[in-house]
Amino acid sequence: MEIVILPDAAAVGRAAASVIADVVARKPEGALGLATGSSPLAIYAELAQRVEAGELDFSRMRGFALDEYVGLDYAHPESYHAVIDRTVTRPLGFSPELVSVPDGMAPDIPAACAAYEAAIDAAGGIDVQILGIGANGHIGFNEPTSSLASRTRIKTLTPKTREDNARFFDSPEQVPTHCVTQGLGTILRAGRLVLVAQGAGKADAIAAAVEGPVSASCPASVLQLHEHATVVLDEAAASRLHNAEYYRYTWTNKPEWQRY
Ligand code: GLP
């Protein structure tokens, strides 16, 4: 795992955006795995600037979102269909028909989940998956005890995740109780993973994911099993890492071609 510790959240966004930009430049018809939440917003803002400047073109890229709430109308501004459209598809200039989000309104959820996995496979897999991390170590909506081999499926949100996401809704009761999420096994199949975390509220989850055992109790620890995972952190999110000095040393001494 490559661990990069940067001074602030803006630097985290710029660095992670560079990884994505590199993939898009090399493979303009590739597939990008998209995360919601506040963590990746700086990445999308940075990428949008590069699109505006004519340096990048997402119009032929496919996009696959990680997750969606169950039973939340897509017209609701906090449905991930709406969030992805507002923060990614439009500002980055994706072709809307090439962007997929799991179907939380499907009458047959298991069938919709299987279709989502099939769509990822049909696209040739995800080239690079963007990830945030929940305070309890979840990635996508894979809550603690999610199988490390899991695929796209319905999950029950923990009270903590509903509480964390209540800020996006008028009242905490409006946060849906269930979601559809790519599984940890789905995420592991992406060609590369880029996880970003900012702020002290993520420090414990990051320490468990990076330095703890690989365990379903901390779903993000599954990154330790991936061949090409990069974790980009600001100082606050890195503050509980025992080996932070070593990661800084490694990064400083890494040849340019080996970075990211
Ligand atoms: C959300 C999303 C995750 C996200 C995480 C952290 O519930 N499902 O994909 O990474 O929780 O969110 P934030 O980045 O806003 O802290």
Short mmCIF file of C-alpha atoms and ligand atoms in Angstrom, two decimals:
data_model
loop_
_atom_site.label_atom_id
_atom_site.label_comp_id
_atom_site.label_asym_id
_atom_site.label_seq_id
_atom_site.Cartn_x
_atom_site.Cartn_y
_atom_site.Cartn_z
CA MET A 1 0.00 0.00 0.00
CA GLU A 2 1.23 3.46 -0.83
CA ILE A 3 0.56 5.96 1.97
CA VAL A 4 0.92 9.64 1.17
CA ILE A 5 0.65 12.24 3.93
CA LEU A 6 0.11 15.80 2.75
CA PRO A 7 -0.23 19.09 4.64
CA ASP A 8 -3.93 19.77 4.06
CA ALA A 9 -7.18 18.66 2.46
CA ALA A 10 -6.62 20.73 -0.70
CA ALA A 11 -3.29 19.00 -1.33
CA VAL A 12 -5.01 15.62 -0.83
CA GLY A 13 -7.57 16.53 -3.50
CA ARG A 14 -4.90 17.66 -5.96
CA ALA A 15 -2.74 14.57 -5.48
CA ALA A 16 -5.62 12.10 -5.83
CA ALA A 17 -6.91 14.02 -8.87
CA SER A 18 -3.52 13.54 -10.52
CA VAL A 19 -3.85 9.76 -10.18
CA ILE A 20 -7.28 9.86 -11.83
CA ALA A 21 -6.14 12.28 -14.54
CA ASP A 22 -3.27 9.97 -15.40
CA VAL A 23 -5.63 7.00 -15.87
CA VAL A 24 -8.08 9.04 -17.97
CA ALA A 25 -5.27 10.35 -20.18
CA ARG A 26 -3.96 6.83 -20.80
CA LYS A 27 -7.35 5.19 -21.21
CA PRO A 28 -10.02 7.72 -22.29
CA GLU A 29 -12.58 4.93 -22.71
CA GLY A 30 -11.87 3.35 -19.35
CA ALA A 31 -14.06 3.08 -16.28
CA LEU A 32 -13.87 5.17 -13.15
CA GLY A 33 -15.32 4.06 -9.81
CA LEU A 34 -17.10 6.99 -8.17
CA ALA A 35 -17.59 7.71 -4.48
CA THR A 36 -20.00 10.12 -2.84
CA GLY A 37 -19.54 11.86 0.51
CA SER A 38 -17.52 14.97 1.23
CA SER A 39 -14.06 13.33 1.04
CA PRO A 40 -13.77 13.11 -2.78
CA LEU A 41 -15.32 16.53 -3.51
CA ALA A 42 -11.90 18.22 -3.74
CA ILE A 43 -10.86 15.58 -6.31
CA TYR A 44 -13.89 16.30 -8.47
CA ALA A 45 -13.38 20.07 -8.17
CA GLU A 46 -9.75 19.73 -9.24
CA LEU A 47 -10.65 17.44 -12.15
CA ALA A 48 -13.42 19.83 -13.25
CA GLN A 49 -10.84 22.63 -13.46
CA ARG A 50 -8.62 20.47 -15.65
CA VAL A 51 -11.59 19.67 -17.90
CA GLU A 52 -12.38 23.39 -18.14
CA ALA A 53 -8.76 24.06 -19.08
CA GLY A 54 -9.08 21.51 -21.90
CA GLU A 55 -6.52 19.14 -20.33
CA LEU A 56 -8.90 16.24 -19.72
CA ASP A 57 -11.91 14.66 -21.41
CA PHE A 58 -14.31 12.38 -19.54
CA SER A 59 -16.91 12.19 -22.31
CA ARG A 60 -16.00 8.62 -23.30
CA MET A 61 -15.22 7.35 -19.77
CA ARG A 62 -17.66 5.09 -18.00
CA GLY A 63 -18.55 5.81 -14.38
CA PHE A 64 -19.77 3.33 -11.76
CA ALA A 65 -20.93 4.68 -8.42
CA LEU A 66 -20.21 2.69 -5.29
CA ASP A 67 -23.59 2.82 -3.65
CA GLU A 68 -27.12 4.16 -3.34
CA TYR A 69 -29.82 4.37 -0.69
CA VAL A 70 -32.74 1.97 -0.93
CA GLY A 71 -36.15 3.54 -1.41
CA LEU A 72 -34.97 7.13 -1.84
CA ASP A 73 -36.45 8.62 -4.99
CA TYR A 74 -33.79 9.58 -7.54
CA ALA A 75 -35.33 13.03 -7.67
CA HIS A 76 -34.37 13.53 -4.00
CA PRO A 77 -31.30 15.80 -3.94
CA GLU A 78 -29.48 13.41 -1.56
CA SER A 79 -30.08 10.25 -3.57
CA TYR A 80 -26.69 9.21 -4.89
CA HIS A 81 -28.14 9.35 -8.41
CA ALA A 82 -28.66 13.07 -7.85
CA VAL A 83 -25.37 13.58 -5.98
CA ILE A 84 -23.30 11.85 -8.66
CA ASP A 85 -25.09 13.81 -11.38
CA ARG A 86 -24.47 17.14 -9.57
CA THR A 87 -20.90 16.60 -8.37
CA VAL A 88 -19.43 14.34 -11.05
CA THR A 89 -21.37 13.73 -14.27
CA ARG A 90 -22.09 17.37 -15.11
CA PRO A 91 -18.99 19.18 -13.82
CA LEU A 92 -16.61 16.60 -15.34
CA GLY A 93 -18.54 16.27 -18.60
CA PHE A 94 -19.26 12.54 -18.44
CA SER A 95 -21.85 11.37 -20.99
CA PRO A 96 -24.84 10.68 -18.67
CA GLU A 97 -25.67 7.40 -20.41
CA LEU A 98 -22.20 6.08 -19.52
CA VAL A 99 -22.62 6.72 -15.77
CA SER A 100 -24.26 4.01 -13.64
CA VAL A 101 -25.44 4.11 -10.04
CA PRO A 102 -26.79 1.05 -8.19
CA ASP A 103 -30.58 0.80 -8.36
CA GLY A 104 -32.03 1.35 -4.91
CA MET A 105 -35.56 1.65 -6.30
CA ALA A 106 -35.61 -1.68 -8.15
CA PRO A 107 -38.58 -3.95 -7.41
CA ASP A 108 -36.13 -6.88 -7.43
CA ILE A 109 -33.03 -5.63 -5.62
CA PRO A 110 -30.95 -8.85 -5.83
CA ALA A 111 -31.53 -8.97 -9.61
CA ALA A 112 -30.54 -5.31 -9.92
CA CYS A 113 -27.37 -6.00 -7.90
CA ALA A 114 -26.45 -8.91 -10.17
CA ALA A 115 -27.09 -6.69 -13.22
CA TYR A 116 -24.80 -4.03 -11.76
CA GLU A 117 -21.97 -6.53 -11.33
CA ALA A 118 -22.56 -7.72 -14.90
CA ALA A 119 -22.43 -4.14 -16.20
CA ILE A 120 -19.06 -3.59 -14.50
CA ASP A 121 -17.75 -6.81 -16.03
CA ALA A 122 -19.13 -5.87 -19.47
CA ALA A 123 -17.24 -2.57 -19.25
CA GLY A 124 -14.03 -4.52 -18.73
CA GLY A 125 -13.89 -3.77 -15.00
CA ILE A 126 -13.16 -0.55 -13.15
CA ASP A 127 -9.74 0.94 -13.90
CA VAL A 128 -9.49 3.13 -10.84
CA GLN A 129 -11.83 3.26 -7.87
CA ILE A 130 -12.09 6.43 -5.77
CA LEU A 131 -12.87 5.76 -2.11
CA GLY A 132 -13.63 7.72 1.02
CA ILE A 133 -13.84 6.07 4.44
CA GLY A 134 -16.51 6.20 7.12
CA ALA A 135 -15.62 6.90 10.75
CA ASN A 136 -16.31 3.21 11.46
CA GLY A 137 -14.02 2.08 8.65
CA HIS A 138 -16.69 1.46 6.03
CA ILE A 139 -15.96 1.88 2.34
CA GLY A 140 -18.85 2.29 -0.05
CA PHE A 141 -21.58 1.30 2.39
CA ASN A 142 -19.82 -1.88 3.47
CA GLU A 143 -20.37 -1.66 7.19
CA PRO A 144 -18.23 -3.59 9.72
CA THR A 145 -18.59 -7.39 9.36
CA SER A 146 -19.17 -7.09 5.60
CA SER A 147 -17.65 -10.13 3.94
CA LEU A 148 -14.26 -9.36 2.42
CA ALA A 149 -15.48 -11.29 -0.65
CA SER A 150 -18.86 -9.55 -0.92
CA ARG A 151 -20.37 -8.33 -4.18
CA THR A 152 -23.01 -5.68 -4.88
CA ARG A 153 -25.93 -6.30 -2.51
CA ILE A 154 -28.38 -4.75 -0.08
CA LYS A 155 -27.05 -3.77 3.36
CA THR A 156 -28.50 -2.31 6.54
CA LEU A 157 -26.86 0.97 7.54
CA THR A 158 -25.50 1.21 11.08
CA PRO A 159 -27.03 3.83 13.39
CA LYS A 160 -23.61 5.58 13.34
CA THR A 161 -23.63 5.90 9.54
CA ARG A 162 -27.22 7.14 9.54
CA GLU A 163 -26.23 9.68 12.21
CA ASP A 164 -23.16 10.78 10.19
CA ASN A 165 -25.26 11.20 7.05
CA ALA A 166 -28.15 12.97 8.82
CA ARG A 167 -26.46 16.29 8.01
CA PHE A 168 -27.60 15.88 4.42
CA PHE A 169 -31.27 15.46 5.36
CA ASP A 170 -33.85 17.67 7.07
CA SER A 171 -34.14 15.25 9.99
CA PRO A 172 -32.25 12.11 11.10
CA GLU A 173 -35.33 9.91 10.58
CA GLN A 174 -35.26 10.72 6.87
CA VAL A 175 -31.95 8.91 6.38
CA PRO A 176 -32.84 5.57 4.74
CA THR A 177 -32.14 2.43 6.76
CA HIS A 178 -30.87 0.38 3.81
CA CYS A 179 -28.54 0.77 0.89
CA VAL A 180 -27.21 -1.06 -2.14
CA THR A 181 -23.43 -1.09 -2.28
CA GLN A 182 -20.65 -2.58 -4.33
CA GLY A 183 -19.10 -5.27 -2.17
CA LEU A 184 -15.57 -5.41 -0.83
CA GLY A 185 -14.89 -8.16 -3.36
CA THR A 186 -16.20 -5.87 -6.12
CA ILE A 187 -13.91 -3.06 -4.96
CA LEU A 188 -10.92 -5.41 -4.81
CA ARG A 189 -11.38 -6.23 -8.50
CA ALA A 190 -10.70 -2.63 -9.61
CA GLY A 191 -7.32 -2.11 -11.25
CA ARG A 192 -6.31 0.43 -8.67
CA LEU A 193 -7.73 1.98 -5.55
CA VAL A 194 -7.32 5.55 -4.33
CA LEU A 195 -8.67 6.23 -0.85
CA VAL A 196 -8.72 9.79 0.47
CA ALA A 197 -9.34 10.92 4.04
CA GLN A 198 -9.20 14.31 5.66
CA GLY A 199 -9.68 15.44 9.26
CA ALA A 200 -9.17 14.04 12.75
CA GLY A 201 -12.56 12.32 12.69
CA LYS A 202 -11.09 9.75 10.29
CA ALA A 203 -7.81 9.18 12.17
CA ASP A 204 -8.91 6.06 14.09
CA ALA A 205 -10.49 4.45 11.02
CA ILE A 206 -7.34 5.14 8.98
CA ALA A 207 -5.07 3.69 11.66
CA ALA A 208 -7.18 0.52 11.79
CA ALA A 209 -7.36 0.24 7.99
CA VAL A 210 -3.67 0.83 7.33
CA GLU A 211 -1.94 -0.63 10.39
CA GLY A 212 -4.51 -2.95 11.92
CA PRO A 213 -5.21 -6.53 10.93
CA VAL A 214 -7.12 -7.31 7.73
CA SER A 215 -10.54 -7.78 9.23
CA ALA A 216 -14.19 -7.48 8.32
CA SER A 217 -14.47 -5.41 11.50
CA CYS A 218 -12.68 -2.65 9.61
CA PRO A 219 -13.86 -3.02 6.00
CA ALA A 220 -11.26 -0.55 4.66
CA SER A 221 -8.50 -2.88 5.88
CA VAL A 222 -9.30 -4.95 2.78
CA LEU A 223 -7.10 -2.46 0.87
CA GLN A 224 -4.15 -4.36 2.33
CA LEU A 225 -5.08 -7.21 0.00
CA HIS A 226 -4.98 -5.07 -3.13
CA GLU A 227 -1.95 -4.94 -5.38
CA HIS A 228 -2.16 -1.25 -6.16
CA ALA A 229 -3.82 0.80 -3.44
CA THR A 230 -2.91 4.39 -2.60
CA VAL A 231 -4.09 6.12 0.57
CA VAL A 232 -3.83 9.92 0.48
CA LEU A 233 -4.22 11.65 3.85
CA ASP A 234 -3.97 15.06 5.39
CA GLU A 235 -1.98 15.44 8.62
CA ALA A 236 -5.09 15.20 10.82
CA ALA A 237 -6.30 11.95 9.25
CA ALA A 238 -2.76 10.53 9.56
CA SER A 239 -2.36 11.60 13.19
CA ARG A 240 -2.94 8.13 14.72
CA LEU A 241 -0.57 6.24 12.45
CA HIS A 242 2.34 4.72 14.37
CA ASN A 243 4.60 4.59 11.34
CA ALA A 244 3.84 8.01 9.87
CA GLU A 245 7.54 8.92 9.84
CA TYR A 246 8.32 5.84 7.79
CA TYR A 247 5.59 6.70 5.25
CA ARG A 248 6.96 10.23 4.91
CA TYR A 249 10.48 8.85 4.50
CA THR A 250 9.33 6.36 1.87
CA TRP A 251 7.45 9.03 -0.05
CA THR A 252 10.32 11.52 0.05
CA ASN A 253 12.76 8.92 -1.22
CA LYS A 254 10.55 7.38 -3.87
CA PRO A 255 11.69 7.93 -7.44
CA GLU A 256 9.20 10.09 -9.35
CA TRP A 257 8.22 7.23 -11.69
CA GLN A 258 7.25 5.04 -8.74
CA ARG A 259 4.92 7.57 -7.14
CA TYR A 260 1.18 6.89 -7.20
C1 GLP B 1 -20.74 7.66 3.04
C2 GLP B 1 -20.50 6.95 1.69
C3 GLP B 1 -19.07 6.53 1.56
C4 GLP B 1 -18.19 7.63 2.10
C5 GLP B 1 -18.34 7.73 3.59
C6 GLP B 1 -17.64 8.92 4.22
O1 GLP B 1 -21.80 7.20 3.75
N1 GLP B 1 -21.35 5.87 1.40
O2 GLP B 1 -18.77 6.23 0.19
O3 GLP B 1 -16.83 7.36 1.83
O4 GLP B 1 -19.68 7.61 3.98
O5 GLP B 1 -18.30 10.12 3.93
P1 GLP B 1 -17.58 11.53 4.01
O6 GLP B 1 -16.59 11.56 2.92
O7 GLP B 1 -18.67 12.54 3.80
O8 GLP B 1 -16.96 11.61 5.36
#
